[in-house]
Short mmCIF file of N, CA and C in Angstrom, two decimals:
data_model
loop_
_atom_site.label_atom_id
_atom_site.label_comp_id
_atom_site.label_asym_id
_atom_site.label_seq_id
_atom_site.Cartn_x
_atom_site.Cartn_y
_atom_site.Cartn_z
N MET A 1 30.20 -73.93 -36.70
CA MET A 1 30.54 -74.25 -35.26
C MET A 1 31.90 -74.22 -35.21
N SER A 2 32.57 -73.61 -34.01
CA SER A 2 33.94 -73.64 -34.02
C SER A 2 34.57 -74.62 -33.15
N ALA A 3 35.88 -74.91 -33.52
CA ALA A 3 36.49 -76.19 -33.21
C ALA A 3 36.51 -76.34 -31.76
N GLU A 4 36.64 -75.38 -31.04
CA GLU A 4 36.48 -75.62 -29.60
C GLU A 4 35.40 -75.91 -29.15
N LEU A 5 34.15 -75.22 -29.71
CA LEU A 5 33.17 -75.43 -29.17
C LEU A 5 32.51 -76.95 -29.23
N ALA A 6 32.93 -77.54 -30.64
CA ALA A 6 32.88 -78.80 -30.96
C ALA A 6 33.50 -79.73 -29.90
N VAL A 7 34.43 -79.55 -29.38
CA VAL A 7 35.21 -80.48 -28.55
C VAL A 7 34.76 -80.36 -27.30
N VAL A 8 33.87 -79.12 -26.81
CA VAL A 8 33.35 -78.81 -25.42
C VAL A 8 32.06 -79.79 -25.53
N TYR A 9 31.30 -79.60 -26.44
CA TYR A 9 30.23 -80.42 -26.76
C TYR A 9 30.43 -82.09 -26.75
N ALA A 10 31.51 -82.38 -27.21
CA ALA A 10 31.79 -83.74 -27.38
C ALA A 10 32.21 -84.09 -25.97
N ALA A 11 33.00 -83.26 -25.30
CA ALA A 11 33.27 -83.58 -23.80
C ALA A 11 32.03 -83.74 -22.94
N LEU A 12 31.13 -82.77 -23.16
CA LEU A 12 29.63 -83.09 -22.27
C LEU A 12 29.02 -84.12 -22.65
N ILE A 13 29.12 -84.75 -24.05
CA ILE A 13 28.24 -86.00 -24.32
C ILE A 13 29.06 -87.14 -23.59
N LEU A 14 30.49 -87.03 -23.61
CA LEU A 14 31.18 -88.27 -22.76
C LEU A 14 30.59 -88.05 -21.60
N GLU A 15 30.85 -87.01 -20.95
CA GLU A 15 30.39 -86.79 -19.34
C GLU A 15 29.26 -87.29 -19.05
N ASP A 16 28.06 -87.02 -20.05
CA ASP A 16 26.87 -87.34 -19.73
C ASP A 16 26.44 -88.67 -19.70
N ASP A 17 27.33 -89.45 -20.58
CA ASP A 17 27.43 -90.98 -20.68
C ASP A 17 28.16 -91.74 -19.80
N ASN A 18 28.84 -90.94 -18.98
CA ASN A 18 29.74 -91.49 -17.97
C ASN A 18 30.99 -92.19 -18.38
N VAL A 19 31.32 -91.66 -19.57
CA VAL A 19 32.59 -92.19 -20.15
C VAL A 19 33.68 -91.19 -19.85
N GLU A 20 35.01 -92.01 -19.72
CA GLU A 20 36.11 -91.13 -19.76
C GLU A 20 36.56 -90.50 -20.90
N ILE A 21 37.05 -89.02 -20.46
CA ILE A 21 37.18 -88.16 -21.39
C ILE A 21 38.68 -88.43 -21.77
N THR A 22 38.80 -88.80 -23.29
CA THR A 22 40.03 -89.05 -23.74
C THR A 22 40.16 -88.32 -25.19
N ALA A 23 41.35 -88.17 -25.55
CA ALA A 23 41.81 -87.34 -26.89
C ALA A 23 41.00 -88.27 -27.72
N ASP A 24 41.30 -89.49 -27.84
CA ASP A 24 40.61 -90.41 -29.15
C ASP A 24 39.15 -90.49 -29.05
N LYS A 25 38.54 -90.33 -28.11
CA LYS A 25 37.12 -90.32 -28.00
C LYS A 25 36.64 -89.12 -28.41
N LEU A 26 37.19 -87.98 -28.08
CA LEU A 26 36.69 -86.69 -28.33
C LEU A 26 36.80 -86.36 -29.87
N GLN A 27 37.90 -87.06 -30.48
CA GLN A 27 38.30 -86.90 -31.79
C GLN A 27 37.07 -87.65 -32.52
N ALA A 28 36.71 -89.07 -32.29
CA ALA A 28 35.93 -89.74 -32.63
C ALA A 28 34.43 -89.04 -32.76
N LEU A 29 34.11 -88.40 -31.50
CA LEU A 29 32.80 -87.63 -31.59
C LEU A 29 32.70 -86.73 -32.55
N VAL A 30 33.70 -85.71 -32.50
CA VAL A 30 33.92 -84.45 -33.58
C VAL A 30 33.83 -84.88 -34.71
N SER A 31 34.63 -85.93 -35.07
CA SER A 31 34.68 -86.39 -36.74
C SER A 31 33.37 -86.91 -37.09
N ALA A 32 32.59 -87.96 -36.14
CA ALA A 32 31.36 -88.26 -36.36
C ALA A 32 30.34 -86.97 -36.94
N ALA A 33 30.58 -85.97 -36.25
CA ALA A 33 29.70 -84.76 -36.41
C ALA A 33 30.10 -83.96 -37.59
N GLY A 34 31.20 -84.23 -38.17
CA GLY A 34 31.60 -83.69 -39.42
C GLY A 34 32.17 -82.38 -39.32
N VAL A 35 32.90 -82.06 -38.27
CA VAL A 35 33.60 -80.59 -37.83
C VAL A 35 35.13 -80.99 -37.95
N GLU A 36 35.79 -80.22 -38.72
CA GLU A 36 37.13 -80.40 -38.66
C GLU A 36 37.79 -79.53 -37.52
N VAL A 37 38.92 -80.21 -36.77
CA VAL A 37 39.34 -79.64 -35.82
C VAL A 37 40.89 -79.96 -35.64
N GLU A 38 41.63 -79.21 -35.50
CA GLU A 38 43.10 -79.33 -35.36
C GLU A 38 43.29 -80.50 -34.21
N PRO A 39 44.26 -81.37 -34.37
CA PRO A 39 44.30 -82.59 -33.38
C PRO A 39 44.88 -82.08 -32.12
N ILE A 40 45.38 -80.79 -31.90
CA ILE A 40 46.03 -80.51 -30.58
C ILE A 40 44.83 -80.22 -29.69
N TRP A 41 43.69 -79.79 -30.24
CA TRP A 41 42.67 -79.16 -29.45
C TRP A 41 42.11 -80.80 -28.38
N PHE A 42 42.27 -81.85 -29.21
CA PHE A 42 41.74 -82.91 -28.47
C PHE A 42 42.36 -83.53 -27.27
N SER A 43 43.78 -83.33 -27.56
CA SER A 43 44.95 -83.56 -26.22
C SER A 43 44.53 -82.44 -25.21
N LEU A 44 44.62 -81.21 -25.65
CA LEU A 44 44.47 -80.09 -24.57
C LEU A 44 43.32 -80.37 -23.70
N TYR A 45 42.03 -80.59 -24.24
CA TYR A 45 40.91 -80.76 -23.70
C TYR A 45 41.01 -81.93 -22.81
N ALA A 46 41.39 -83.04 -23.30
CA ALA A 46 41.42 -84.16 -22.60
C ALA A 46 42.43 -84.16 -21.36
N LYS A 47 43.47 -83.37 -21.67
CA LYS A 47 44.43 -83.18 -20.38
C LYS A 47 43.92 -82.25 -19.33
N ALA A 48 43.11 -81.14 -19.96
CA ALA A 48 42.59 -80.17 -19.11
C ALA A 48 41.47 -80.89 -18.17
N LEU A 49 40.60 -81.61 -18.75
CA LEU A 49 39.39 -82.28 -18.05
C LEU A 49 39.76 -83.64 -17.48
N ALA A 50 40.95 -84.17 -17.54
CA ALA A 50 41.48 -85.23 -16.74
C ALA A 50 41.10 -85.28 -15.08
N GLY A 51 40.52 -86.13 -14.85
CA GLY A 51 40.43 -86.18 -13.30
C GLY A 51 39.51 -85.02 -12.69
N GLN A 52 38.66 -84.36 -13.56
CA GLN A 52 37.78 -83.35 -13.05
C GLN A 52 36.40 -83.79 -13.16
N ASP A 53 35.54 -83.32 -12.38
CA ASP A 53 34.18 -83.68 -12.22
C ASP A 53 33.36 -82.50 -12.97
N LEU A 54 33.09 -82.88 -14.37
CA LEU A 54 32.60 -81.73 -15.10
C LEU A 54 31.49 -81.45 -14.75
N LYS A 55 30.62 -82.52 -14.12
CA LYS A 55 29.31 -82.21 -13.76
C LYS A 55 29.09 -81.15 -12.51
N ALA A 56 30.04 -81.35 -11.65
CA ALA A 56 30.35 -80.33 -10.46
C ALA A 56 30.63 -79.03 -10.89
N LEU A 57 31.54 -78.84 -12.18
CA LEU A 57 32.14 -77.64 -12.67
C LEU A 57 30.69 -76.95 -13.32
N LEU A 58 30.02 -77.72 -13.82
CA LEU A 58 28.95 -77.10 -14.44
C LEU A 58 27.92 -76.62 -13.35
N LEU A 59 27.72 -77.23 -12.18
CA LEU A 59 26.59 -76.85 -11.30
C LEU A 59 27.15 -75.65 -10.52
N ASN A 60 28.30 -75.57 -10.30
CA ASN A 60 28.77 -74.35 -9.44
C ASN A 60 29.36 -73.28 -10.39
N VAL A 61 29.05 -73.00 -11.54
CA VAL A 61 29.42 -71.75 -12.48
C VAL A 61 28.73 -70.65 -11.64
N GLY A 62 27.57 -70.72 -11.17
CA GLY A 62 27.24 -69.15 -10.82
C GLY A 62 27.59 -69.06 -9.08
N ALA A 63 27.97 -70.17 -8.69
CA ALA A 63 28.19 -70.30 -7.23
C ALA A 63 29.32 -69.31 -7.03
N PRO A 64 29.08 -68.64 -5.65
CA PRO A 64 30.04 -67.74 -5.21
C PRO A 64 31.26 -68.54 -4.85
N GLY A 65 32.63 -68.14 -5.14
CA GLY A 65 33.76 -68.74 -4.72
C GLY A 65 34.27 -68.27 -3.41
N SER A 66 35.51 -68.98 -3.10
CA SER A 66 36.10 -68.57 -1.92
C SER A 66 36.97 -67.35 -1.87
N GLY A 67 37.08 -66.60 -3.22
CA GLY A 67 37.84 -65.40 -3.50
C GLY A 67 37.53 -64.14 -2.67
N PRO A 68 36.40 -64.03 -2.74
CA PRO A 68 35.74 -62.68 -2.02
C PRO A 68 35.74 -62.85 -0.52
N ALA A 69 35.73 -63.74 0.15
CA ALA A 69 35.60 -64.18 1.52
C ALA A 69 37.00 -64.22 1.96
N VAL A 70 38.04 -64.64 1.30
CA VAL A 70 39.19 -64.43 1.79
C VAL A 70 39.83 -63.03 1.70
N ALA A 71 39.31 -62.43 0.81
CA ALA A 71 39.85 -60.95 0.67
C ALA A 71 39.18 -60.37 1.88
N ALA A 72 37.84 -60.45 2.02
CA ALA A 72 37.26 -59.82 3.16
C ALA A 72 37.76 -60.26 4.42
N GLY A 73 38.22 -61.27 4.86
CA GLY A 73 38.80 -61.94 5.91
C GLY A 73 40.19 -61.34 6.31
N GLY A 74 40.92 -60.95 4.90
CA GLY A 74 42.20 -60.36 5.00
C GLY A 74 42.04 -59.15 5.69
N ALA A 75 41.00 -58.25 4.99
CA ALA A 75 40.77 -56.96 5.41
C ALA A 75 40.64 -56.80 7.03
N ALA A 76 39.67 -57.89 7.13
CA ALA A 76 39.36 -57.81 8.68
C ALA A 76 40.40 -58.06 9.58
N ALA A 77 41.22 -58.96 9.02
CA ALA A 77 42.35 -59.25 9.84
C ALA A 77 43.18 -57.94 10.03
N ALA A 78 43.39 -57.25 8.97
CA ALA A 78 44.23 -56.03 9.25
C ALA A 78 43.81 -55.12 10.27
N GLY A 79 42.50 -55.05 10.45
CA GLY A 79 41.77 -54.31 11.48
C GLY A 79 41.90 -52.67 11.02
N GLY A 80 42.19 -51.93 11.96
CA GLY A 80 42.34 -50.57 11.91
C GLY A 80 43.24 -49.91 10.95
N ALA A 81 44.29 -50.76 10.34
CA ALA A 81 45.23 -50.00 9.85
C ALA A 81 44.85 -49.47 8.22
N ASP A 82 43.54 -50.19 7.92
CA ASP A 82 43.12 -49.65 6.46
C ASP A 82 42.37 -48.33 6.74
N ALA A 83 41.76 -48.38 7.94
CA ALA A 83 40.69 -47.35 8.35
C ALA A 83 41.22 -45.72 7.84
N PRO A 84 42.21 -45.35 8.31
CA PRO A 84 42.86 -43.93 8.02
C PRO A 84 42.88 -43.97 6.35
N ALA A 85 43.29 -44.83 5.61
CA ALA A 85 43.66 -45.06 4.18
C ALA A 85 42.05 -44.90 3.58
N GLU A 86 41.21 -45.57 4.01
CA GLU A 86 39.87 -45.41 3.36
C GLU A 86 39.22 -44.09 3.56
N GLU A 87 39.43 -43.36 4.72
CA GLU A 87 39.09 -41.97 4.91
C GLU A 87 39.43 -41.03 4.14
N ALA A 88 40.86 -41.06 3.88
CA ALA A 88 41.71 -40.36 3.06
C ALA A 88 41.01 -40.40 1.76
N LYS A 89 40.57 -41.69 1.02
CA LYS A 89 40.13 -41.75 -0.13
C LYS A 89 38.83 -41.35 -0.31
N GLU A 90 37.93 -41.45 0.92
CA GLU A 90 36.63 -40.69 0.79
C GLU A 90 36.71 -39.10 0.69
N GLU A 91 37.83 -38.59 1.61
CA GLU A 91 37.85 -37.07 1.47
C GLU A 91 38.34 -36.76 0.12
N GLU A 92 39.16 -37.63 -0.57
CA GLU A 92 39.73 -37.10 -1.87
C GLU A 92 38.51 -37.11 -2.95
N LYS A 93 37.78 -38.09 -2.98
CA LYS A 93 36.62 -38.23 -3.62
C LYS A 93 35.61 -36.82 -3.54
N GLU A 94 35.35 -36.46 -2.46
CA GLU A 94 34.41 -35.53 -2.10
C GLU A 94 35.03 -34.30 -2.61
N GLU A 95 36.37 -34.00 -2.36
CA GLU A 95 36.88 -32.94 -2.94
C GLU A 95 36.96 -32.70 -4.45
N SER A 96 36.97 -33.87 -4.94
CA SER A 96 36.95 -33.97 -6.50
C SER A 96 35.57 -33.50 -6.99
N ASP A 97 34.56 -33.97 -6.15
CA ASP A 97 33.24 -33.85 -6.62
C ASP A 97 33.07 -32.28 -6.66
N ASP A 98 33.49 -31.62 -5.42
CA ASP A 98 33.54 -30.05 -5.38
C ASP A 98 34.22 -29.55 -6.20
N ASP A 99 35.14 -29.87 -6.86
CA ASP A 99 36.01 -29.22 -7.62
C ASP A 99 35.19 -29.29 -9.13
N MET A 100 34.45 -30.32 -9.16
CA MET A 100 33.92 -30.11 -10.72
C MET A 100 32.44 -29.47 -10.56
N GLY A 101 32.06 -29.07 -9.29
CA GLY A 101 30.83 -28.29 -9.30
C GLY A 101 29.65 -29.08 -9.04
N PHE A 102 30.03 -30.44 -8.51
CA PHE A 102 28.75 -31.45 -8.18
C PHE A 102 28.48 -31.14 -6.75
N GLY A 103 29.23 -30.67 -5.92
CA GLY A 103 29.09 -30.69 -4.40
C GLY A 103 28.20 -29.70 -3.86
#
C-alpha cells in the first residue's frame, strides 16, 4: 500500500467517526496499520483537509461543477462576436477533409 493511500484511508476513518483530522491522529492510525509513511504526509493532509467537509467532497465527486456553466455563460454574453470565428473554423475543417479525399 502506498504512503499516500494509507493517509487517505486514515482520514476517511477519522471522518467516518466524526473525529477531527489532525496530523497526530493520522499518524496514529497509519502506525497502527503498520505502514511506513514519511512524517510530512501527515501534516500535508491534515492542513489540506482542515475545515473541509470530507463527506460532502466524496458525495460531489461526480457532480457537475460550475466551470462549464460559467464558460457557456461567457460565450452567450459575447453573443455574435464568436459566430464568424466559428463559421471560419467549420469551413477550414471542411476544406481539410476535402484535401484528404474524404469530402
